[in-house]
GROMACS .gro file of C-alpha atoms in nm:
model
  135
    1UNK     CA    1  -0.859  -0.041  -0.073
    2UNK     CA    2  -1.034  -0.364  -0.169
    3UNK     CA    3  -0.966  -0.740  -0.196
    4UNK     CA    4  -1.095  -0.938  -0.412
    5UNK     CA    5  -1.109  -1.314  -0.456
    6UNK     CA    6  -1.277  -1.537  -0.711
    7UNK     CA    7  -1.516  -1.200  -0.769
    8UNK     CA    8  -1.593  -1.215  -0.371
    9UNK     CA    9  -1.505  -0.900  -0.170
   10UNK     CA   10  -1.269  -1.032   0.149
   11UNK     CA   11  -1.165  -0.732   0.288
   12UNK     CA   12  -1.248  -0.325   0.237
   13UNK     CA   13  -1.064  -0.117   0.389
   14UNK     CA   14  -1.207   0.225   0.474
   15UNK     CA   15  -0.885   0.406   0.520
   16UNK     CA   16  -1.015   0.764   0.389
   17UNK     CA   17  -1.310   0.794   0.622
   18UNK     CA   18  -1.195   0.549   0.919
   19UNK     CA   19  -0.936   0.809   1.082
   20UNK     CA   20  -0.785   0.919   1.370
   21UNK     CA   21  -0.567   1.264   1.458
   22UNK     CA   22  -0.292   1.301   1.672
   23UNK     CA   23  -0.037   1.595   1.730
   24UNK     CA   24   0.304   1.570   1.896
   25UNK     CA   25   0.426   1.858   2.108
   26UNK     CA   26   0.746   1.870   2.294
   27UNK     CA   27   0.892   2.067   2.642
   28UNK     CA   28   1.198   2.242   2.549
   29UNK     CA   29   1.305   2.233   2.840
   30UNK     CA   30   1.337   1.849   2.939
   31UNK     CA   31   1.310   1.701   2.627
   32UNK     CA   32   0.976   1.493   2.671
   33UNK     CA   33   0.735   1.443   2.431
   34UNK     CA   34   0.359   1.427   2.465
   35UNK     CA   35   0.134   1.234   2.176
   36UNK     CA   36  -0.237   1.400   2.227
   37UNK     CA   37  -0.562   1.326   1.994
   38UNK     CA   38  -0.815   1.569   2.143
   39UNK     CA   39  -0.839   1.981   2.012
   40UNK     CA   40  -0.923   2.053   2.418
   41UNK     CA   41  -0.540   1.956   2.529
   42UNK     CA   42  -0.438   2.252   2.338
   43UNK     CA   43  -0.720   2.498   2.365
   44UNK     CA   44  -0.769   2.489   2.749
   45UNK     CA   45  -0.582   2.751   2.942
   46UNK     CA   46  -0.541   2.507   3.191
   47UNK     CA   47  -0.370   2.240   3.019
   48UNK     CA   48  -0.043   2.217   3.064
   49UNK     CA   49   0.056   2.193   2.698
   50UNK     CA   50  -0.074   2.580   2.709
   51UNK     CA   51   0.251   2.674   2.888
   52UNK     CA   52   0.546   2.824   2.657
   53UNK     CA   53   0.744   2.552   2.731
   54UNK     CA   54   0.576   2.333   2.494
   55UNK     CA   55   0.636   2.370   2.124
   56UNK     CA   56   0.435   2.187   1.831
   57UNK     CA   57   0.651   1.979   1.661
   58UNK     CA   58   0.357   1.787   1.463
   59UNK     CA   59   0.037   1.986   1.433
   60UNK     CA   60  -0.288   1.796   1.402
   61UNK     CA   61  -0.281   1.496   1.141
   62UNK     CA   62  -0.502   1.207   1.058
   63UNK     CA   63  -0.382   0.885   1.023
   64UNK     CA   64  -0.557   0.501   0.975
   65UNK     CA   65  -0.461   0.313   1.305
   66UNK     CA   66  -0.507  -0.033   1.181
   67UNK     CA   67  -0.187  -0.005   0.912
   68UNK     CA   68  -0.001   0.090   1.233
   69UNK     CA   69   0.038   0.094   1.601
   70UNK     CA   70   0.198   0.423   1.646
   71UNK     CA   71   0.120   0.740   1.452
   72UNK     CA   72   0.488   0.862   1.432
   73UNK     CA   73   0.845   0.714   1.443
   74UNK     CA   74   1.199   0.868   1.556
   75UNK     CA   75   1.536   0.791   1.507
   76UNK     CA   76   1.711   0.813   1.835
   77UNK     CA   77   2.050   0.991   1.779
   78UNK     CA   78   2.301   0.986   2.090
   79UNK     CA   79   2.378   1.326   2.197
   80UNK     CA   80   2.756   1.272   2.163
   81UNK     CA   81   2.701   1.161   1.831
   82UNK     CA   82   2.910   1.422   1.558
   83UNK     CA   83   2.802   1.606   1.295
   84UNK     CA   84   2.847   1.384   0.938
   85UNK     CA   85   2.869   1.049   1.144
   86UNK     CA   86   2.789   0.757   0.980
   87UNK     CA   87   2.491   0.531   1.083
   88UNK     CA   88   2.366   0.174   1.009
   89UNK     CA   89   1.999   0.156   0.975
   90UNK     CA   90   1.883  -0.236   1.006
   91UNK     CA   91   1.510  -0.092   0.961
   92UNK     CA   92   1.438   0.224   0.784
   93UNK     CA   93   1.119   0.419   0.888
   94UNK     CA   94   1.105   0.547   0.543
   95UNK     CA   95   0.975   0.309   0.263
   96UNK     CA   96   1.251   0.267   0.018
   97UNK     CA   97   1.248   0.006  -0.258
   98UNK     CA   98   1.494  -0.290  -0.148
   99UNK     CA   99   1.346  -0.530  -0.419
  100UNK     CA  100   1.101  -0.562  -0.700
  101UNK     CA  101   0.933  -0.904  -0.831
  102UNK     CA  102   0.822  -0.870  -1.237
  103UNK     CA  103   0.498  -1.055  -1.078
  104UNK     CA  104   0.441  -0.718  -0.930
  105UNK     CA  105   0.543  -0.751  -0.585
  106UNK     CA  106   0.768  -0.480  -0.401
  107UNK     CA  107   0.938  -0.488  -0.058
  108UNK     CA  108   1.115  -0.254   0.154
  109UNK     CA  109   1.504  -0.183   0.184
  110UNK     CA  110   1.648  -0.307   0.494
  111UNK     CA  111   2.052  -0.254   0.618
  112UNK     CA  112   2.048   0.126   0.478
  113UNK     CA  113   2.373   0.361   0.566
  114UNK     CA  114   2.349   0.753   0.604
  115UNK     CA  115   2.493   1.033   0.789
  116UNK     CA  116   2.397   1.259   1.072
  117UNK     CA  117   2.297   1.614   0.978
  118UNK     CA  118   2.217   1.859   1.218
  119UNK     CA  119   2.066   1.617   1.456
  120UNK     CA  120   1.869   1.425   1.147
  121UNK     CA  121   1.913   1.102   0.994
  122UNK     CA  122   1.994   1.173   0.611
  123UNK     CA  123   1.938   0.855   0.483
  124UNK     CA  124   2.188   0.744   0.174
  125UNK     CA  125   1.963   0.593  -0.138
  126UNK     CA  126   2.239   0.438  -0.315
  127UNK     CA  127   2.373   0.198  -0.064
  128UNK     CA  128   2.065   0.001  -0.078
  129UNK     CA  129   2.162  -0.300  -0.267
  130UNK     CA  130   1.829  -0.361  -0.461
  131UNK     CA  131   1.725  -0.669  -0.613
  132UNK     CA  132   1.469  -0.733  -0.885
  133UNK     CA  133   1.396  -1.100  -0.945
  134UNK     CA  134   1.247  -1.246  -1.275
  135UNK     CA  135   1.065  -1.530  -1.282
   0.00000   0.00000   0.00000
């Protein structure tokens, strides 16, 4: 992405060239999560991640660290919340459109509802009160 002002380059993002990698592992007994950024951490026979209790949740993936401080996000679901329970998400992780402006701007949705299904949050896009501004 390149930003221009009066035909001068202000900022040029090298987001396809500058990247970092990470993988996520979860302990199947304790639920503990580890985020790793070094291939050697999973290859080494002496690494605790080599033990059978550690399961790969997200394989090594590249991301541009300047867009976001952390490469992963998750909804925390209480253990006792039953399947099909309604939930209210004030700031969803997913990029859903909440409003647009005819001048080209587009903004993220907030205050979205959803349901818990098999320990996952399924958002209801119909709950978004979308606004489209003209002027």
